[in-house]
XYZ file of C-alpha atoms in Angstrom:
567
model
C -0.046 -0.322 -0.020
C 1.029 3.183 -0.612
C 2.025 5.684 2.666
C 0.416 8.225 0.467
C -2.756 7.186 -1.625
C -3.702 10.474 -1.880
C -1.069 10.510 -4.778
C -3.147 7.862 -6.589
C -6.572 8.495 -5.599
C -8.978 11.166 -5.192
C -12.089 11.585 -2.487
C -15.024 11.221 -4.382
C -16.361 15.275 -4.642
C -19.517 16.132 -2.351
C -23.014 17.237 -3.525
C -23.347 20.891 -2.983
C -26.709 20.258 -1.725
C -27.027 22.617 1.633
C -31.135 22.345 1.348
C -30.890 18.484 2.069
C -33.803 17.261 3.330
C -33.293 13.096 3.835
C -31.457 13.091 7.024
C -34.531 13.798 8.012
C -37.126 11.362 6.056
C -37.817 8.337 8.389
C -39.129 5.401 5.865
C -42.931 4.211 6.307
C -44.100 2.273 3.612
C -42.338 -0.475 2.043
C -40.694 0.842 -2.049
C -40.958 -1.079 -5.403
C -38.798 -3.813 -4.854
C -37.022 -5.539 -8.022
C -35.221 -8.677 -7.694
C -32.258 -9.118 -10.659
C -31.188 -12.336 -8.807
C -31.861 -13.713 -12.406
C -29.798 -11.441 -14.262
C -27.343 -9.193 -12.203
C -26.895 -11.980 -9.398
C -26.302 -14.880 -12.376
C -23.912 -13.085 -13.962
C -21.574 -12.613 -11.499
C -21.641 -16.521 -10.650
C -18.201 -18.975 -11.280
C -21.065 -21.098 -12.876
C -23.702 -19.513 -14.262
C -27.284 -20.948 -13.554
C -28.770 -23.786 -15.143
C -32.452 -23.986 -16.251
C -33.688 -25.998 -13.043
C -31.567 -23.690 -10.980
C -33.514 -20.600 -12.303
C -36.661 -21.708 -12.382
C -36.725 -22.657 -8.682
C -34.647 -19.348 -8.067
C -38.271 -18.008 -10.074
C -40.468 -19.734 -7.918
C -39.077 -18.597 -4.663
C -38.542 -15.055 -5.681
C -42.888 -15.426 -6.547
C -43.411 -17.043 -3.238
C -41.168 -14.580 -1.445
C -44.119 -11.909 -2.836
C -42.158 -10.181 -5.622
C -44.011 -8.335 -7.639
C -41.174 -7.047 -10.618
C -38.212 -10.038 -11.159
C -35.622 -9.150 -13.731
C -35.103 -12.804 -15.521
C -32.472 -12.651 -17.881
C -30.755 -10.647 -20.332
C -31.600 -12.849 -23.490
C -30.117 -10.502 -26.210
C -26.520 -11.874 -24.474
C -26.757 -15.448 -24.179
C -29.155 -18.118 -25.708
C -29.853 -19.753 -21.905
C -30.799 -16.590 -21.269
C -32.781 -16.306 -24.150
C -34.628 -19.815 -23.807
C -35.527 -19.004 -20.040
C -37.171 -16.216 -20.943
C -39.350 -18.432 -23.165
C -39.872 -21.142 -21.109
C -41.552 -18.875 -18.371
C -43.959 -17.400 -21.355
C -44.576 -20.758 -22.896
C -45.247 -22.745 -19.853
C -47.379 -19.730 -18.252
C -45.370 -19.489 -15.358
C -46.044 -16.185 -14.864
C -48.472 -14.728 -12.416
C -50.869 -12.963 -12.945
C -49.645 -9.998 -10.902
C -45.767 -10.800 -11.653
C -44.225 -8.522 -14.473
C -40.644 -9.704 -15.759
C -38.073 -7.616 -16.536
C -35.417 -8.097 -19.445
C -32.195 -6.048 -19.515
C -30.510 -4.785 -23.032
C -28.113 -2.531 -24.343
C -28.739 0.006 -26.632
C -27.827 -1.684 -29.531
C -30.432 -2.172 -32.262
C -29.923 -6.118 -32.811
C -29.791 -6.789 -29.191
C -33.251 -4.868 -29.041
C -35.079 -6.698 -31.872
C -33.512 -10.059 -30.251
C -35.115 -8.567 -26.391
C -38.579 -8.141 -28.070
C -38.426 -11.699 -29.888
C -37.713 -12.947 -26.018
C -40.585 -11.793 -25.050
C -43.516 -12.687 -27.934
C -46.925 -13.339 -25.968
C -45.875 -12.153 -22.748
C -48.788 -10.627 -20.745
C -46.504 -7.557 -19.055
C -43.048 -7.081 -19.258
C -40.511 -4.270 -19.101
C -37.636 -3.421 -21.037
C -34.567 -2.365 -19.382
C -32.092 0.034 -21.749
C -29.278 0.699 -20.233
C -25.953 2.492 -22.000
C -22.759 4.470 -19.650
C -22.618 7.821 -18.895
C -19.481 8.732 -16.993
C -16.777 10.537 -18.033
C -14.477 7.890 -17.950
C -16.470 5.626 -19.762
C -17.394 8.536 -22.550
C -13.822 8.771 -23.097
C -11.624 5.777 -23.036
C -14.054 3.365 -23.464
C -16.593 4.227 -26.184
C -15.042 7.460 -27.492
C -18.344 9.529 -27.828
C -18.394 13.471 -26.185
C -21.930 13.818 -24.768
C -24.235 15.248 -27.560
C -23.179 11.344 -28.895
C -24.406 9.790 -25.152
C -27.767 11.911 -25.662
C -28.421 11.018 -29.202
C -27.774 7.081 -28.013
C -29.885 7.025 -25.207
C -32.561 8.812 -27.416
C -32.426 6.420 -30.860
C -32.455 3.537 -28.604
C -35.404 4.749 -26.447
C -37.032 5.553 -29.189
C -36.446 2.020 -31.337
C -37.807 0.367 -27.985
C -41.015 2.559 -28.372
C -41.871 1.940 -31.672
C -41.494 -1.917 -31.324
C -43.151 -2.337 -27.923
C -46.198 -0.154 -30.234
C -45.977 -2.726 -32.721
C -46.586 -5.302 -30.555
C -49.828 -4.287 -28.386
C -50.664 -7.309 -27.168
C -48.169 -6.698 -24.090
C -48.593 -4.279 -21.465
C -45.157 -3.052 -21.910
C -43.054 -1.176 -19.578
C -39.719 0.454 -20.255
C -36.796 1.690 -17.870
C -33.422 3.364 -18.371
C -30.373 3.398 -16.631
C -27.282 5.932 -16.627
C -25.053 3.201 -16.144
C -21.984 4.056 -13.402
C -24.999 7.143 -12.670
C -22.732 6.767 -9.103
C -19.491 8.335 -11.128
C -21.337 10.610 -13.954
C -21.586 14.402 -13.282
C -24.805 14.786 -12.226
C -26.188 17.828 -14.384
C -25.148 15.180 -17.889
C -27.139 12.561 -15.970
C -30.199 14.493 -15.436
C -29.575 15.900 -19.039
C -29.484 12.198 -20.259
C -32.755 11.170 -18.044
C -34.488 14.230 -19.424
C -33.986 13.580 -22.661
C -35.235 9.546 -22.836
C -38.206 10.230 -20.542
C -39.287 12.845 -23.346
C -38.927 10.786 -26.004
C -40.654 7.665 -24.649
C -43.385 10.208 -23.476
C -43.440 9.927 -19.873
C -47.034 11.133 -18.359
C -48.393 10.376 -14.709
C -50.659 7.760 -16.633
C -48.055 6.056 -18.303
C -44.717 6.354 -15.692
C -41.333 4.957 -16.902
C -39.079 3.901 -14.627
C -35.367 5.961 -14.448
C -32.838 3.951 -12.336
C -29.837 5.434 -11.076
C -26.980 2.708 -10.563
C -24.425 2.587 -8.330
C -22.473 0.833 -10.707
C -19.154 1.168 -8.446
C -20.041 2.157 -5.008
C -17.792 5.580 -4.767
C -18.636 7.568 -1.806
C -19.524 7.340 1.165
C -23.713 6.633 1.471
C -24.456 10.132 2.571
C -23.269 11.774 -0.835
C -24.987 8.702 -3.126
C -28.199 10.043 -0.969
C -27.460 13.390 -1.922
C -27.249 12.453 -5.637
C -30.700 10.809 -5.413
C -31.867 13.705 -4.009
C -30.720 16.239 -6.452
C -31.791 14.259 -9.230
C -35.139 13.806 -7.320
C -35.608 17.655 -7.131
C -34.481 18.706 -10.915
C -35.428 16.383 -13.395
C -38.089 16.660 -15.772
C -41.667 15.130 -15.476
C -41.157 13.442 -12.328
C -44.322 12.785 -11.714
C -44.057 10.237 -14.724
C -41.441 8.680 -13.421
C -41.008 5.988 -10.499
C -38.053 6.601 -9.200
C -35.313 3.314 -8.610
C -32.208 2.739 -7.134
C -29.478 -0.486 -7.602
C -26.861 -0.046 -4.865
C -23.984 -2.135 -5.530
C -21.741 -2.674 -2.445
C -18.457 -2.355 -2.855
C -17.380 -0.148 -0.532
C -19.164 -2.323 2.187
C -22.323 0.313 2.319
C -24.635 -0.847 -0.035
C -27.610 -1.638 2.822
C -26.605 2.010 4.321
C -26.865 3.499 0.248
C -29.933 1.661 -0.596
C -31.884 3.218 2.608
C -30.799 6.558 2.357
C -31.329 6.982 -1.106
C -34.718 5.546 -0.337
C -35.204 8.393 2.469
C -33.945 11.175 -0.140
C -37.046 10.302 -2.754
C -36.197 7.099 -4.321
C -39.438 4.891 -5.422
C -38.273 1.576 -6.182
C -34.825 -0.871 -5.277
C -33.315 -2.868 -7.410
C -30.838 -5.467 -5.715
C -30.591 -9.461 -4.938
C -31.461 -11.609 -2.044
C -28.344 -11.640 0.364
C -26.532 -9.233 -1.591
C -25.322 -10.879 -4.708
C -24.348 -9.666 -7.470
C -20.982 -8.284 -9.282
C -17.692 -7.945 -7.381
C -18.802 -7.383 -3.478
C -22.370 -7.600 -5.106
C -25.672 -5.993 -5.394
C -27.523 -4.826 -1.892
C -29.397 -7.267 -0.379
C -32.872 -6.793 0.005
C -33.107 -9.551 2.685
C -31.412 -7.055 4.570
C -33.089 -4.253 3.894
C -36.560 -5.383 3.324
C -36.280 -7.069 7.144
C -34.547 -3.272 8.714
C -37.740 -2.158 7.631
C -39.792 -4.879 9.727
C -37.561 -3.941 13.248
C -39.373 -0.652 12.401
C -42.771 -1.599 12.279
C -42.939 -1.542 8.542
C -44.463 -4.184 6.788
C -41.945 -4.827 3.862
C -44.553 -6.785 1.834
C -42.171 -9.538 1.125
C -42.891 -12.773 3.155
C -39.466 -14.277 5.007
C -41.852 -16.387 7.267
C -39.211 -19.165 6.627
C -35.514 -17.703 6.409
C -33.826 -20.878 5.816
C -36.091 -22.100 3.173
C -35.256 -18.904 1.213
C -31.259 -19.153 2.153
C -31.446 -23.364 0.855
C -32.662 -22.064 -1.982
C -30.639 -19.201 -2.835
C -27.532 -21.438 -1.782
C -28.574 -23.855 -4.214
C -28.840 -22.052 -7.286
C -25.726 -19.758 -6.690
C -23.514 -22.332 -5.633
C -22.673 -19.898 -3.310
C -22.661 -19.845 0.970
C -24.388 -17.602 2.798
C -21.927 -16.416 5.972
C -23.317 -17.701 9.594
C -23.086 -13.747 10.221
C -25.134 -12.610 7.329
C -27.893 -10.157 9.102
C -31.107 -12.070 10.000
C -30.479 -15.219 7.849
C -27.121 -16.678 9.025
C -26.355 -19.582 10.902
C -25.154 -17.667 14.518
C -26.807 -14.527 14.072
C -29.379 -15.051 16.822
C -26.981 -17.340 19.370
C -25.034 -15.609 21.869
C -22.096 -17.102 23.454
C -20.844 -14.181 25.943
C -22.015 -15.622 29.325
C -23.464 -11.812 30.432
C -24.780 -11.606 27.171
C -26.507 -15.314 27.638
C -27.544 -13.515 31.515
C -29.359 -10.740 29.842
C -31.502 -12.987 27.319
C -32.828 -15.313 30.049
C -34.132 -12.628 32.289
C -35.824 -10.807 29.127
C -37.778 -13.985 27.818
C -38.729 -14.309 31.931
C -39.736 -11.025 31.990
C -41.432 -10.967 29.127
C -45.273 -11.268 28.285
C -47.146 -11.822 25.231
C -48.552 -9.264 22.727
C -45.572 -6.627 24.117
C -43.904 -4.710 21.984
C -40.354 -6.566 21.052
C -37.792 -5.631 23.165
C -35.437 -7.747 23.936
C -31.286 -7.327 24.528
C -29.059 -8.851 21.799
C -31.971 -9.611 19.783
C -33.256 -6.544 17.118
C -35.867 -9.125 15.527
C -37.602 -12.213 17.270
C -36.465 -15.040 15.259
C -39.316 -17.085 15.611
C -41.267 -14.270 13.105
C -38.522 -16.399 10.195
C -39.199 -19.354 11.338
C -36.204 -19.752 13.656
C -36.873 -21.440 16.794
C -35.058 -19.923 20.328
C -33.013 -22.863 20.278
C -29.967 -21.696 19.184
C -30.297 -18.520 20.625
C -28.039 -19.345 23.571
C -24.995 -21.803 22.868
C -22.547 -22.924 25.303
C -18.245 -22.340 24.872
C -15.785 -21.370 26.952
C -16.779 -17.588 26.356
C -20.444 -18.244 27.950
C -21.855 -18.721 31.637
C -24.202 -19.473 33.734
C -27.292 -17.732 32.211
C -26.601 -19.376 28.870
C -26.611 -23.356 30.440
C -29.374 -22.894 32.715
C -31.543 -21.573 29.550
C -30.138 -24.276 28.144
C -31.190 -26.717 30.681
C -34.665 -25.064 31.163
C -35.638 -24.748 27.581
C -34.405 -28.464 26.526
C -35.235 -30.813 29.683
C -37.492 -28.790 31.856
C -34.920 -28.422 34.894
C -34.653 -24.512 36.358
C -31.304 -23.525 38.273
C -31.366 -21.908 41.335
C -29.237 -18.767 40.783
C -26.783 -19.774 43.012
C -26.878 -23.637 41.358
C -26.607 -21.788 38.486
C -23.416 -20.317 39.202
C -21.964 -23.696 40.769
C -22.857 -25.865 38.012
C -21.257 -23.381 35.389
C -17.774 -23.796 36.862
C -18.303 -27.685 36.522
C -19.135 -26.742 32.254
C -16.232 -24.293 32.543
C -13.704 -26.836 33.385
C -15.233 -29.173 30.620
C -15.039 -26.536 28.303
C -11.570 -25.461 29.282
C -10.429 -29.436 28.832
C -12.208 -29.840 25.279
C -12.044 -26.166 23.529
C -15.242 -26.876 21.924
C -18.605 -25.529 21.999
C -21.363 -27.930 24.540
C -24.677 -28.898 22.989
C -28.062 -28.514 25.465
C -27.149 -32.959 25.184
C -23.994 -32.214 26.216
C -24.863 -29.939 28.759
C -27.540 -32.291 30.610
C -25.125 -35.103 30.344
C -22.159 -33.141 32.434
C -25.633 -32.655 35.041
C -26.611 -35.845 35.157
C -22.882 -36.953 35.728
C -21.973 -34.396 38.292
C -25.570 -34.898 40.226
C -26.176 -38.255 39.728
C -30.211 -37.581 38.072
C -31.398 -39.368 35.151
C -30.634 -42.722 34.413
C -27.207 -42.099 36.619
C -29.379 -41.566 39.862
C -29.347 -44.573 42.570
C -33.148 -45.800 43.473
C -34.192 -44.656 46.615
C -35.947 -46.963 49.498
C -38.593 -45.496 51.603
C -40.874 -45.800 54.194
C -42.279 -43.380 56.374
C -45.394 -42.697 59.206
C -46.448 -39.638 61.039
C -47.656 -39.720 64.601
C -50.361 -37.866 65.954
C -48.370 -35.076 67.506
C -46.863 -34.634 63.932
C -43.621 -36.452 64.468
C -42.216 -38.468 60.884
C -40.545 -41.570 61.468
C -38.263 -42.630 58.547
C -36.441 -45.350 57.598
C -34.546 -44.972 54.063
C -31.698 -46.494 52.235
C -28.883 -43.506 51.415
C -26.395 -44.357 48.464
C -23.653 -42.327 48.731
C -21.259 -43.401 46.161
C -18.259 -45.575 48.615
C -21.073 -46.346 51.129
C -24.941 -47.180 51.077
C -26.321 -46.464 54.560
C -29.601 -47.979 56.463
C -30.755 -44.932 57.849
C -33.805 -44.385 60.537
C -34.671 -40.876 61.969
C -37.420 -38.599 63.284
C -37.936 -35.056 62.715
C -40.717 -32.055 61.641
C -40.935 -34.275 58.188
C -39.577 -36.152 55.834
C -36.275 -34.115 54.897
C -35.716 -33.466 58.748
C -36.273 -37.325 59.648
C -33.848 -38.015 57.105
C -31.317 -35.154 58.012
C -31.304 -36.492 61.235
C -30.591 -40.243 60.360
C -27.648 -39.463 58.573
C -25.947 -36.778 61.315
C -26.411 -40.004 63.480
C -24.404 -42.300 61.017
C -21.630 -39.496 59.778
C -19.020 -37.371 61.965
C -19.492 -34.264 59.801
C -23.051 -32.465 60.284
C -25.059 -31.820 57.049
C -27.547 -28.830 57.187
C -30.076 -28.229 54.275
C -29.569 -24.096 53.960
C -31.994 -23.994 50.732
C -34.292 -25.589 48.732
C -36.356 -25.326 45.897
C -38.264 -27.567 43.653
C -40.909 -27.914 40.944
C -42.727 -30.166 38.089
C -41.300 -31.576 34.678
C -43.755 -32.320 32.568
C -47.730 -32.854 33.105
C -50.314 -35.589 33.966
C -49.056 -39.159 34.253
C -45.609 -38.481 33.024
C -45.300 -35.234 35.437
C -42.091 -35.354 38.014
C -40.129 -33.581 40.399
C -37.194 -32.145 40.894
C -35.632 -30.833 43.720
C -32.746 -28.897 44.534
C -30.968 -28.671 47.985
C -28.182 -26.799 48.861
C -26.016 -28.544 52.234
C -23.903 -27.514 54.365
C -21.454 -30.325 55.471
C -19.006 -29.640 58.172
C -18.578 -25.951 59.064
C -16.810 -25.255 55.280
C -18.443 -26.869 52.625
C -21.486 -25.666 50.690
C -23.002 -27.294 47.534
C -25.718 -28.663 46.159
C -27.730 -31.694 45.086
C -30.125 -32.677 42.967
C -32.810 -35.445 43.198
C -36.069 -36.216 40.514
C -38.316 -37.689 40.805
C -42.303 -38.788 40.500
C -42.721 -38.367 44.007
C -41.882 -34.758 45.945
C -40.416 -36.691 48.893
C -38.415 -39.081 46.994
C -36.644 -36.794 44.629
C -35.667 -34.465 47.917
C -33.790 -37.156 49.514
C -32.498 -38.160 46.618
C -31.232 -34.567 46.152
C -29.462 -34.900 49.682
C -27.929 -38.652 48.996
C -26.995 -36.300 45.707
C -24.952 -33.896 47.306
C -23.460 -36.118 50.100
C -22.175 -38.469 47.043
C -20.582 -35.361 45.835
C -19.056 -34.370 48.870
C -17.877 -37.949 49.771
C -16.370 -38.153 45.760
C -14.160 -34.463 46.888
C -13.057 -36.800 50.147
C -14.746 -34.421 52.545
C -17.228 -36.399 53.864
C -16.440 -39.026 57.482
C -18.575 -41.593 58.283
C -19.122 -42.780 62.456
C -17.870 -45.416 63.937
C -21.471 -46.868 64.144
C -22.510 -46.500 60.620
C -25.024 -48.758 59.373
C -24.618 -50.327 56.146
C -27.742 -51.016 53.766
C -28.681 -54.927 54.240
C -27.749 -55.438 50.073
C -24.518 -53.813 50.865
């Protein structure tokens, strides 16, 4: 790279538009959308689409709700010509959809274009010629007068060919190619000449498309250019003002949105930003940006994954996992602080409330995504994410202090493996650590209550290294179990906290109990028990905590400890 890039590159000149209004504009309705996936998007592919993939893409665009679709450049290739014929001859174009085709300003190409459109109910013929100084001087060798004459001559040719074919409802579109690099005064001159030749009126509007063929400037300057044209072109009430942003600077979406704020009525682009070089503007992005502002885009992305799969199949290009709205990871949080905030916000949210969720600008369910992947766990994750996965997938609602305790267990596994842990992985770690599920030993229990309210209990306690036959009395089953255990342990056990809830409902419902235990004077840990009976679940939780203490070598047995008969 040059140390003085100004010796090779020049900053793009701003527009002298001191009274610009677009920065205060607000988008309150959807623009007219034109998908150019089958033309601009297709011509940029390493391997252009065959007829099967083109048709699949066309059908998806119709399903999404596009009413104007640029289906090809029929004078440029036999494949495109044949596809246009296939759509028309097989009557595959819905009544409310208009196809569009592109042609250069050359008589043989225009004639071939109309040949491809024979029998179409409705079609837009899109004419273009280059207007920028570099193209006039270096590529075409034409002056300004000759460029205007080129545009007007072929505009009239298109009008005459259309008039000779009254069976089709014709629409006209003109693009001064490389508008983004053309003097505004000259762009206006060419556009005015074209709209005059086509006879643009409010009753018969023509489309004037202003492309950022190459994105030269910051998006605010492009918006100034659009507002300038919006104000100054003649016959504005007979014009549908369209924009066609590219993404060379990585600001195509911003340029497109600013252009709509600046007076454009219509926008051309591709799904997920396909197209030449860095791509056309991403229409999915702009549509869903509108949606998150409460504006219906009039396009349906209710199954964003189906749309993405179709685009990936047809273009043979992947959609990046971080692509806005559609990527695999865009609704996923690995960060512990993010996960904790999302978990709390989901818990607090009431149905039908305005969507206001941390880190989630759109509800994934609106796009056909579940909440399953909202929180995923890796070495950057914390207790909130771990707890969220266990709750959503397995129905266990860990108390906060248990979340803290268990997250340290998971973190150790993460540090050892360095890999992401799925919900099933987290559950396996939880079941192994607390001895629940298939790993939970059975509990043999009997108890009775006297008239005075004293509970007498007999049970076995599987403490891992040893199983004890426990007998005790207390104010309830838990107290009686603890009293019986303390008679056989050299270390005193106390219950500090207790939580329980149901998992499932009906005949299959189970209870889960979480007990925080203090063992001796220093050790505090949790035990977890699951059983169809809440008393059994609670006693299993106590045994779970004591097994964990025994595994750490922090549980001592009294000399008179009574083993179970089966031990």
